CSV table of C-alpha atoms and ligand atoms in Angstrom, one decimal:
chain,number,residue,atom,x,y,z
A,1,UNK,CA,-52.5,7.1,-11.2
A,2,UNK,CA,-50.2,5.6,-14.1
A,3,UNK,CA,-52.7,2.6,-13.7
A,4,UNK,CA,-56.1,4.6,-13.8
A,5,UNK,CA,-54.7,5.8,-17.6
A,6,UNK,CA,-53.6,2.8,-19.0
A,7,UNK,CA,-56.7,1.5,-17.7
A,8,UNK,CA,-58.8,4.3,-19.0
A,9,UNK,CA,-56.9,3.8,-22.8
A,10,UNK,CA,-58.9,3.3,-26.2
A,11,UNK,CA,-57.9,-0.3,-28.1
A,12,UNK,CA,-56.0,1.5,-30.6
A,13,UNK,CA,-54.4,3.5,-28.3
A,14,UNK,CA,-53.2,0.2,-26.5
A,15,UNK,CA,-52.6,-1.1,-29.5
A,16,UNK,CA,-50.0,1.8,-30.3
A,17,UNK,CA,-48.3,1.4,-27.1
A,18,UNK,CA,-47.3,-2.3,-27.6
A,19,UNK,CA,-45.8,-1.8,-31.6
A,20,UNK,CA,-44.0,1.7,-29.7
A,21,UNK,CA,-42.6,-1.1,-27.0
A,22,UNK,CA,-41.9,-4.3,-29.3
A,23,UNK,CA,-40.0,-1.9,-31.5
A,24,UNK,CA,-38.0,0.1,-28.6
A,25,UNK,CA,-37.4,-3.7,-27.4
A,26,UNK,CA,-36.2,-4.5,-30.7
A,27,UNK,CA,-33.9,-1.3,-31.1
A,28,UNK,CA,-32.2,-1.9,-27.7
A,29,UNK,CA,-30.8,-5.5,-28.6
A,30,UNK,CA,-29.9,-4.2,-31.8
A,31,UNK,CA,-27.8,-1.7,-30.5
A,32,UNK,CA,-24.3,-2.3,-29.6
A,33,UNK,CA,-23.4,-2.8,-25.5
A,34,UNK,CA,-22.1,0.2,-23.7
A,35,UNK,CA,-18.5,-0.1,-23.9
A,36,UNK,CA,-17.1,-1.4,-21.1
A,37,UNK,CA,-13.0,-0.5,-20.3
A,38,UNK,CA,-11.3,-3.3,-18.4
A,39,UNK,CA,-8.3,-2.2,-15.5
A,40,UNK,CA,-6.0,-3.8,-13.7
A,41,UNK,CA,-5.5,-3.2,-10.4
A,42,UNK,CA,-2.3,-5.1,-8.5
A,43,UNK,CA,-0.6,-6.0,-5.3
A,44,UNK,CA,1.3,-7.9,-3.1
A,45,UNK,CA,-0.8,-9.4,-0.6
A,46,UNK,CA,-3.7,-11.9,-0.1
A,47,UNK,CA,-7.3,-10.9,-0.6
A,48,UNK,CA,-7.6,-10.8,3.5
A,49,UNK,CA,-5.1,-8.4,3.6
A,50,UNK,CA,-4.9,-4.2,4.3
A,51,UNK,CA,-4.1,-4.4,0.3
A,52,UNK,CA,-6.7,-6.6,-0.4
A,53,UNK,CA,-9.2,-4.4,1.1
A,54,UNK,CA,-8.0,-1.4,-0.5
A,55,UNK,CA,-8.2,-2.7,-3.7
A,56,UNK,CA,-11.8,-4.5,-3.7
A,57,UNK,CA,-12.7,-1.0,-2.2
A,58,UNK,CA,-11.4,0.4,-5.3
A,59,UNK,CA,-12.9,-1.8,-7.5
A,60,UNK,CA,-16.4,-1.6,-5.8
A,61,UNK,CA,-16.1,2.3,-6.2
A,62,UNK,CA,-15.3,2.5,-9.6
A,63,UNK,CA,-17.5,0.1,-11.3
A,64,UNK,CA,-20.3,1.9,-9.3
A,65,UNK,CA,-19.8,5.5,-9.6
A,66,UNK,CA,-18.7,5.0,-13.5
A,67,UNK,CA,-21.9,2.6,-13.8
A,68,UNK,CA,-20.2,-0.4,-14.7
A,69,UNK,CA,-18.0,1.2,-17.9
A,70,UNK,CA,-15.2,0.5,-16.2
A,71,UNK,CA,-14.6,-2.9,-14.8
A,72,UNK,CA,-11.8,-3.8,-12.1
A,73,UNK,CA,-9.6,-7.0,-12.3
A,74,UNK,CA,-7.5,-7.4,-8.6
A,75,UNK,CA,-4.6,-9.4,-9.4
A,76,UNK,CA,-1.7,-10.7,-7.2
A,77,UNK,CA,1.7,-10.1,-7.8
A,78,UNK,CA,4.4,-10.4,-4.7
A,79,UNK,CA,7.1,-8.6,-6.5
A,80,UNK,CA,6.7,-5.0,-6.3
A,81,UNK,CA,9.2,-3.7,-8.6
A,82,UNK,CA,7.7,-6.0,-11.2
A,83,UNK,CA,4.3,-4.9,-10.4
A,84,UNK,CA,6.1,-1.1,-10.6
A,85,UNK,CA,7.5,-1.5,-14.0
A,86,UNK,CA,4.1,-3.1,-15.8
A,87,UNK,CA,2.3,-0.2,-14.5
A,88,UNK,CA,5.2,2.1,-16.0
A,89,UNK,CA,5.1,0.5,-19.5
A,90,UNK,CA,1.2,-0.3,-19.7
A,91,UNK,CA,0.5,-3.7,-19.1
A,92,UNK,CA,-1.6,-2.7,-16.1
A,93,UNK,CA,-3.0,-0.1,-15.4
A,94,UNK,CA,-2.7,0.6,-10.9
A,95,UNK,CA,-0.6,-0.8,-8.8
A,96,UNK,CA,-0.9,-0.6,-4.7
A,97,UNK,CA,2.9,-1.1,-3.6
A,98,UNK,CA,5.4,0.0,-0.6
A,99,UNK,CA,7.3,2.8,-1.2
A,100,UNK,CA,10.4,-0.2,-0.6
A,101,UNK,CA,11.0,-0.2,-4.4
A,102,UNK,CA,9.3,3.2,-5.4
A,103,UNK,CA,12.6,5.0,-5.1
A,104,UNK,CA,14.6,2.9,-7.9
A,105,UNK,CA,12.1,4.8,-9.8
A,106,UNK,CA,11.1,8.2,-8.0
A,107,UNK,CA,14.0,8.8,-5.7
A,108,UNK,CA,12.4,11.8,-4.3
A,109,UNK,CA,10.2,9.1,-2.2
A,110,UNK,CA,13.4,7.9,-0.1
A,111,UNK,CA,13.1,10.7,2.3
A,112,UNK,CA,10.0,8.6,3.3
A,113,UNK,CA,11.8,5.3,4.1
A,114,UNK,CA,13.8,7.2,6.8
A,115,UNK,CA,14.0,5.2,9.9
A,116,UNK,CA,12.1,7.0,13.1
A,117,UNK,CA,10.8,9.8,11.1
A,118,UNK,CA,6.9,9.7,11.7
A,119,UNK,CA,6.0,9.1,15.5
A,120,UNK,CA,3.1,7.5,15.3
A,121,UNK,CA,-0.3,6.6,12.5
A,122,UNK,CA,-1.6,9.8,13.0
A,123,UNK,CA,1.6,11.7,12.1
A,124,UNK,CA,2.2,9.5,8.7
A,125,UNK,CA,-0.7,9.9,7.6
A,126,UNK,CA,-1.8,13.9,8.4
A,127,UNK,CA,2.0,14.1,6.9
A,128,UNK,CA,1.7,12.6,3.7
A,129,UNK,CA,-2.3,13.3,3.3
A,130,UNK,CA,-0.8,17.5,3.7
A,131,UNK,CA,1.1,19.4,1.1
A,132,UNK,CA,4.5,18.0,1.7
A,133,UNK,CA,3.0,14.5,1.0
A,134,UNK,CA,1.0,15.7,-1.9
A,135,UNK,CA,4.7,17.5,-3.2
A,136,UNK,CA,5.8,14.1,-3.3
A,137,UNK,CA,3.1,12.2,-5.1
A,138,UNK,CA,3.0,15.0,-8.0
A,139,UNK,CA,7.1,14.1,-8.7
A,140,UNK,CA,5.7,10.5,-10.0
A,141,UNK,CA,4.7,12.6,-13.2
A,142,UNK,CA,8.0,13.4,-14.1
A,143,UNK,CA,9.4,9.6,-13.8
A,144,UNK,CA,6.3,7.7,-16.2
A,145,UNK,CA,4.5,7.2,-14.0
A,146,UNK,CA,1.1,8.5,-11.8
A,147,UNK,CA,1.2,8.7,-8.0
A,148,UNK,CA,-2.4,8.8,-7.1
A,149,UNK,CA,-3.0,8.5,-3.4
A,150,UNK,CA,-0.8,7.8,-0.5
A,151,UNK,CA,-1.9,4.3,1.1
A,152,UNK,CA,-0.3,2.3,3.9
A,153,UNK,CA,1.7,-0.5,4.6
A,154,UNK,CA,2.6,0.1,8.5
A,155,UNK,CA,5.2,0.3,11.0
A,156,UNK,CA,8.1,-2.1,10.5
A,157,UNK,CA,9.0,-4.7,13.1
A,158,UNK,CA,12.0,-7.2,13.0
A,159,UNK,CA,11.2,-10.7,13.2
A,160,UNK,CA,13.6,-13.8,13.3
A,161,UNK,CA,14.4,-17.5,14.0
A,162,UNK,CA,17.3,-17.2,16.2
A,163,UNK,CA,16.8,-15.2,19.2
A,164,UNK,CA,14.9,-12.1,21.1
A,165,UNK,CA,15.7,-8.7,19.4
A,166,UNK,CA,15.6,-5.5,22.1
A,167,UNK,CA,19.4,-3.5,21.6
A,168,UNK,CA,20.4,-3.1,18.6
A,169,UNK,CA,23.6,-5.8,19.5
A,170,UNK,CA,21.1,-8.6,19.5
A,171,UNK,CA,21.1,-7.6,15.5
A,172,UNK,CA,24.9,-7.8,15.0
A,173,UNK,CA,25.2,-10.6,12.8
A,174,UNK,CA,22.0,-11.7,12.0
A,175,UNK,CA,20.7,-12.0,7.8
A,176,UNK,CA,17.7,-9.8,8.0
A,177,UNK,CA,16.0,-9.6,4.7
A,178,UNK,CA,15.1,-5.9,3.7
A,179,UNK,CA,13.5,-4.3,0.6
A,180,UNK,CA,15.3,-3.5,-2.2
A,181,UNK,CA,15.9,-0.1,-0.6
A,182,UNK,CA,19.0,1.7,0.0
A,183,UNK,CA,17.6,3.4,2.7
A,184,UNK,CA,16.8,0.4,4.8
A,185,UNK,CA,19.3,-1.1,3.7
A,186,UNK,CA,21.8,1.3,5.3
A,187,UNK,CA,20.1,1.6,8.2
A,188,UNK,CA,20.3,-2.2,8.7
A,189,UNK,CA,24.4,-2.1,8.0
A,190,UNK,CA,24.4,0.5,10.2
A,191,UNK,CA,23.0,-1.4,13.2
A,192,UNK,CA,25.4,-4.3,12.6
A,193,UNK,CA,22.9,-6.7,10.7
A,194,UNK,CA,23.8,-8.4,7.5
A,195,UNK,CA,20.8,-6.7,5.1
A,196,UNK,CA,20.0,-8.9,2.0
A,197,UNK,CA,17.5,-7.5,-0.4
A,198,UNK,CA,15.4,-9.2,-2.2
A,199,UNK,CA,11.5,-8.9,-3.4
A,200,UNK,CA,8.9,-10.4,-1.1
A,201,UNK,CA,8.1,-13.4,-3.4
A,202,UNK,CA,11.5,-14.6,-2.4
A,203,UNK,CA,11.1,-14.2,0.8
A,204,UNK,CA,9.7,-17.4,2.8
A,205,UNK,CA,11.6,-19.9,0.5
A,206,UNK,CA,15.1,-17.9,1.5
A,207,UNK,CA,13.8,-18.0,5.4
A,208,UNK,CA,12.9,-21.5,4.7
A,209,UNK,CA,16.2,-22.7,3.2
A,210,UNK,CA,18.0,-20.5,6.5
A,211,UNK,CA,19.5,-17.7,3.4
A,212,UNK,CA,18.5,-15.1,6.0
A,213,UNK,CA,17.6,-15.5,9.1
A,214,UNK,CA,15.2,-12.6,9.8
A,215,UNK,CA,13.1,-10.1,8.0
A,216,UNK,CA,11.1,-6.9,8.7
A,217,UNK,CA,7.7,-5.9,8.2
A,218,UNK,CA,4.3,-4.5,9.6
A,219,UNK,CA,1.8,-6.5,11.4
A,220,UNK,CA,-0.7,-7.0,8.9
A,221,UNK,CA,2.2,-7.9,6.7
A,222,UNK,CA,3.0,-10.1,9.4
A,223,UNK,CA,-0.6,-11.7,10.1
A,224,UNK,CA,-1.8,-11.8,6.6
A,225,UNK,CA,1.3,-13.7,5.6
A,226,UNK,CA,1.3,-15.9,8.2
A,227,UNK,CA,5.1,-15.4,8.4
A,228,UNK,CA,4.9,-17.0,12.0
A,229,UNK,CA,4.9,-19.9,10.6
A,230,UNK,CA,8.8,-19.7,9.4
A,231,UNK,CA,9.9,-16.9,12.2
A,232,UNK,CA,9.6,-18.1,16.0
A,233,UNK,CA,10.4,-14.2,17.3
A,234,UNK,CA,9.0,-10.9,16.8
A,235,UNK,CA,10.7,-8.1,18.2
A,236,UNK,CA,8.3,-4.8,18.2
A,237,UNK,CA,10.8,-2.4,16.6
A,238,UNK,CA,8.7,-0.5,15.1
A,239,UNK,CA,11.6,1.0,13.2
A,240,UNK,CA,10.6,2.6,10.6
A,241,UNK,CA,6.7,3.6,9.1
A,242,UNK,CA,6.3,2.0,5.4
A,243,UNK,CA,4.0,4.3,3.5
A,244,UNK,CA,2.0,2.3,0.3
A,245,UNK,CA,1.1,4.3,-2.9
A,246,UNK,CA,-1.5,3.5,-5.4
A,247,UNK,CA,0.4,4.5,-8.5
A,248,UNK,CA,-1.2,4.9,-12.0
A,249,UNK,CA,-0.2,4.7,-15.3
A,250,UNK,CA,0.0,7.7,-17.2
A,251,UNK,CA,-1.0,7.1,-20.9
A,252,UNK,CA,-4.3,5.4,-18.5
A,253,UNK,CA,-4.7,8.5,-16.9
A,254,UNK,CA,-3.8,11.4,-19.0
A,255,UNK,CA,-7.1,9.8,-21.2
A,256,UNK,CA,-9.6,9.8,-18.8
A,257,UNK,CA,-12.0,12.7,-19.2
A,258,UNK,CA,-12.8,14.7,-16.0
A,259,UNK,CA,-15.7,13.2,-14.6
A,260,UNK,CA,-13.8,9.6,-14.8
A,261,UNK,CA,-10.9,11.1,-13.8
A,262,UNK,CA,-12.8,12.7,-10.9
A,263,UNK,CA,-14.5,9.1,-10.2
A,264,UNK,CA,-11.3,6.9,-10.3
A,265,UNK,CA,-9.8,9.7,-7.5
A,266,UNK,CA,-12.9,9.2,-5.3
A,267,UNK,CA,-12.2,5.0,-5.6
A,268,UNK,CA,-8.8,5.7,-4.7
A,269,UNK,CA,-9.9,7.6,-1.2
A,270,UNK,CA,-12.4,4.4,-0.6
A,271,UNK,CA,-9.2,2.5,-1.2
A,272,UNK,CA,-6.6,4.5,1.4
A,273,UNK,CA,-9.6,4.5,4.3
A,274,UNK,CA,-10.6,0.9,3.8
A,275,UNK,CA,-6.5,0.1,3.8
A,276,UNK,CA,-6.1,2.6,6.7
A,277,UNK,CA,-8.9,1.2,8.5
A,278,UNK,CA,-7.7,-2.4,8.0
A,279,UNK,CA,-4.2,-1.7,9.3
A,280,UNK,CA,-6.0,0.2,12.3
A,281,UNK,CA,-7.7,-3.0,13.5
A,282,UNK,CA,-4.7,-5.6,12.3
A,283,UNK,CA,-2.9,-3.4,14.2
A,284,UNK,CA,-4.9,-3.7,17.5
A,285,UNK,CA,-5.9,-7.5,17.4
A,286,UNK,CA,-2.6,-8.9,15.4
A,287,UNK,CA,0.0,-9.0,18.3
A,288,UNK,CA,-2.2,-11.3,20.7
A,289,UNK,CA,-3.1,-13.3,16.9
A,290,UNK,CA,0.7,-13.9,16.6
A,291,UNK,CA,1.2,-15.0,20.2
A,292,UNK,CA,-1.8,-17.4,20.0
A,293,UNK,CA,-0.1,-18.3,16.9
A,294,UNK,CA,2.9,-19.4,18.7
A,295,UNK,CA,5.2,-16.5,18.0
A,296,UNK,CA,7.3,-15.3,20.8
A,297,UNK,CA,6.8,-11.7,20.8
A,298,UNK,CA,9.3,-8.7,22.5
A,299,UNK,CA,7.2,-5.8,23.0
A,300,UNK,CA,9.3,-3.1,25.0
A,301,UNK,CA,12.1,-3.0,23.0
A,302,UNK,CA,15.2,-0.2,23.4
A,303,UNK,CA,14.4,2.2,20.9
A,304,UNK,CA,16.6,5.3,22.1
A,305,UNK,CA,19.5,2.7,21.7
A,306,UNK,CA,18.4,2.2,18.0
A,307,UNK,CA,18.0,5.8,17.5
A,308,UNK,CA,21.4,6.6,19.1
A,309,UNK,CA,22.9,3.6,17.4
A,310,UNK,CA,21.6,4.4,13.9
A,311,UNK,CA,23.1,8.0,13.8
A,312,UNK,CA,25.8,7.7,11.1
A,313,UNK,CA,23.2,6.7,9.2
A,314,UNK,CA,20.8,9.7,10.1
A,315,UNK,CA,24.0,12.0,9.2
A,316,UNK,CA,24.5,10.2,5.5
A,317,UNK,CA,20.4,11.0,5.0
A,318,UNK,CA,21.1,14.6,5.7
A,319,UNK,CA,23.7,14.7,3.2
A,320,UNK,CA,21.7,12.5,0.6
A,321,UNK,CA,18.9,14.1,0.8
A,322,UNK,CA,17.4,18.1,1.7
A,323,UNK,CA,17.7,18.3,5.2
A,324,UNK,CA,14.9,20.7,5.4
A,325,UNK,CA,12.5,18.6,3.9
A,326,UNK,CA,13.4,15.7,6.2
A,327,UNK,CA,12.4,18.2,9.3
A,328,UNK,CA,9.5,19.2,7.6
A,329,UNK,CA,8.6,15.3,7.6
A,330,UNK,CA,9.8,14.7,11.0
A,331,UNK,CA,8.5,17.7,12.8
A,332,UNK,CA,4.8,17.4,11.2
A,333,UNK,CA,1.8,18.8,13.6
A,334,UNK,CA,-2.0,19.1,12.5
A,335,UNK,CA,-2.7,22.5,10.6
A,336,UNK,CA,1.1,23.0,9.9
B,401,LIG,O1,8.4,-6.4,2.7
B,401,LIG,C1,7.9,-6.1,1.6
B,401,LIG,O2,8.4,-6.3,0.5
B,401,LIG,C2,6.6,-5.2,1.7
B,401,LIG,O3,6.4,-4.8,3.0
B,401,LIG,C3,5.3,-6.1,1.2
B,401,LIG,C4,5.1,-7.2,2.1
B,401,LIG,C5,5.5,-6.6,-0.2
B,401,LIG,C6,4.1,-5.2,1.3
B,401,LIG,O4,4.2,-4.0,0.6
């Protein structure tokens, strides 16, 4: 039909139509580009990673529901507390980190880094997805900083070069690397291991060079990292659940109207399921991938003797921190 009338036009009608195009052409390059906004988005992990996922989600989701004012840079920086404080003072604008160093900064996140306190996926994540979770994220306000959507790093697991780890005896002497949290890092002591923080970038040269002799972390972590290349055994602990947080920076934030606000939140869900989803699968196929890989892997490991062993520690948390809100963590169901 559009045809038929164009077709069915006078000459100086025609005529009309071109000068009204030419000069519209003209107007648009003389007009100046949308503004674009560039963000910085960071983390610790390679692009093929349960990170890396989140954040190209993230990216992808922003650029497309703001129609491209907003443009997402993904840059890697292994040293979370780093990547922490540049996000606090400005210099970028997200980052996706473990809670490990989150609590130098927002100590009401410790509670999290309890060991044994979520069961299983499911728990961790109805947990921190409900109110009590939700609690937590809104105290990032209050410390200069944004917490904008719980993500995931995974269930720890010990790994190390010097022998099979299934009581907690087999730990007593051993260097285990941890985060540079007190939480872990009591919980380490605790069991008889010699806990050395440090931040991940330091990590493989210190395993390298025999500093420590072990370290902790999720599968993916684990996989991604190719950390079987410097441990020989994994031991499948499962310890202790690492939450990740996507954490904003105010000043960022705080200017957003509400429709970009309201589209940066939606990127940020495409960023927790992608992550979730990723440490879903890593977890299902990255055992056997570290086996095939050479590792030597314990799987049935004694973890009431870990639990029973680790109970000093669990009576220090109760005085450190609201023993109420640790049940409330702990004893999580769906719909409570
Ligand atoms: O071990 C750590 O520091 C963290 O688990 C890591 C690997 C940086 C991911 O958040």
């Amino acid at each position: 039909r559009a045809r038929c009338i164009a077709e069915g036009e006078d000459v100086p009608m025609r005529l009309t139509r071109r000068v009204l195009t030419a000069s519209l052409a003209a107007a648009a390059l003389a007009a100046p580009a949308a503004a674009q906004t560039n963000v910085t988005i960071t983390h610790a992990l390679p692009v093929d990673s349960h990170y890396g996922v989140g954040a190209v989600a993230f990216k992808e989701a922003v650029e497309r529901l703001t129609n491209g004012r907003y443009r997402v840079t993904i840059q890697r920086n292994d040293n979370e507390r780093e990547a922490i404080e540049a996000t606090q003072i400005g210099t970028q604008e997200f980052t996706i980190t473990s809670t490990g160093p989150v609590g130098n900064f927002v100590p009401e996140t410790l509670v999290l880094d309890i060991p044994f306190l979520f069961r299983d996926y499911a728990h961790a994540r109805g947990a921190l997805d409900s109110q009590i979770g939700q609690d937590i994220l809104a105290k990032f306000s209050a410390r200069g900083l944004v917490g904008v959507v719980w993500m995931e790093n995974g269930f720890r697991n010990v790994t190390n070069s010097r022998h099979e780890v299934a009581t907690p005896a087999d730990l007593h002497g051993l260097k285990i690397r941890t985060m540079e949290n007190p939480v872990h890092m009591r919980a380490f002591q605790t069991l008889g291991a010699l806990p050395t923080p440090m931040a991940f970038s330091e990590l493989v040269p210190a395993l390298q060079q025999g500093t420590v002799d072990g370290q902790e972390n999720p599968i993916p972590v684990i996989v991604s990292n190719n950390l079987n290349q410097v441990q020989k055994y994994l031991s499948l602990t499962r310890h202790v659940y690492s939450p990740a947080v996507m954490i904003g920076n105010p000043a960022f934030w705080n200017g957003l109207n509400a429709a970009d606000k309201a589209a940066f939140l939606e990127a940020a869900k495409a960023a927790q399921k992608a992550n979730r989803d990723r440490v879903t699968a890593d977890e299902q196929r990255g055992v056997q991938l570290l086996r095939e890989r050479g590792m030597t892997v314990r799987e049935s490991v004694d973890t009431a003797a870990f639990q029973a062993a680790l109970a000093p520690a669990f009576e220090a948390y109760g005085k450190q921190f609201d023993p109420a809100l640790i049940r409330r963590f702990r004893d999580w169901k769906p719909g409570s």
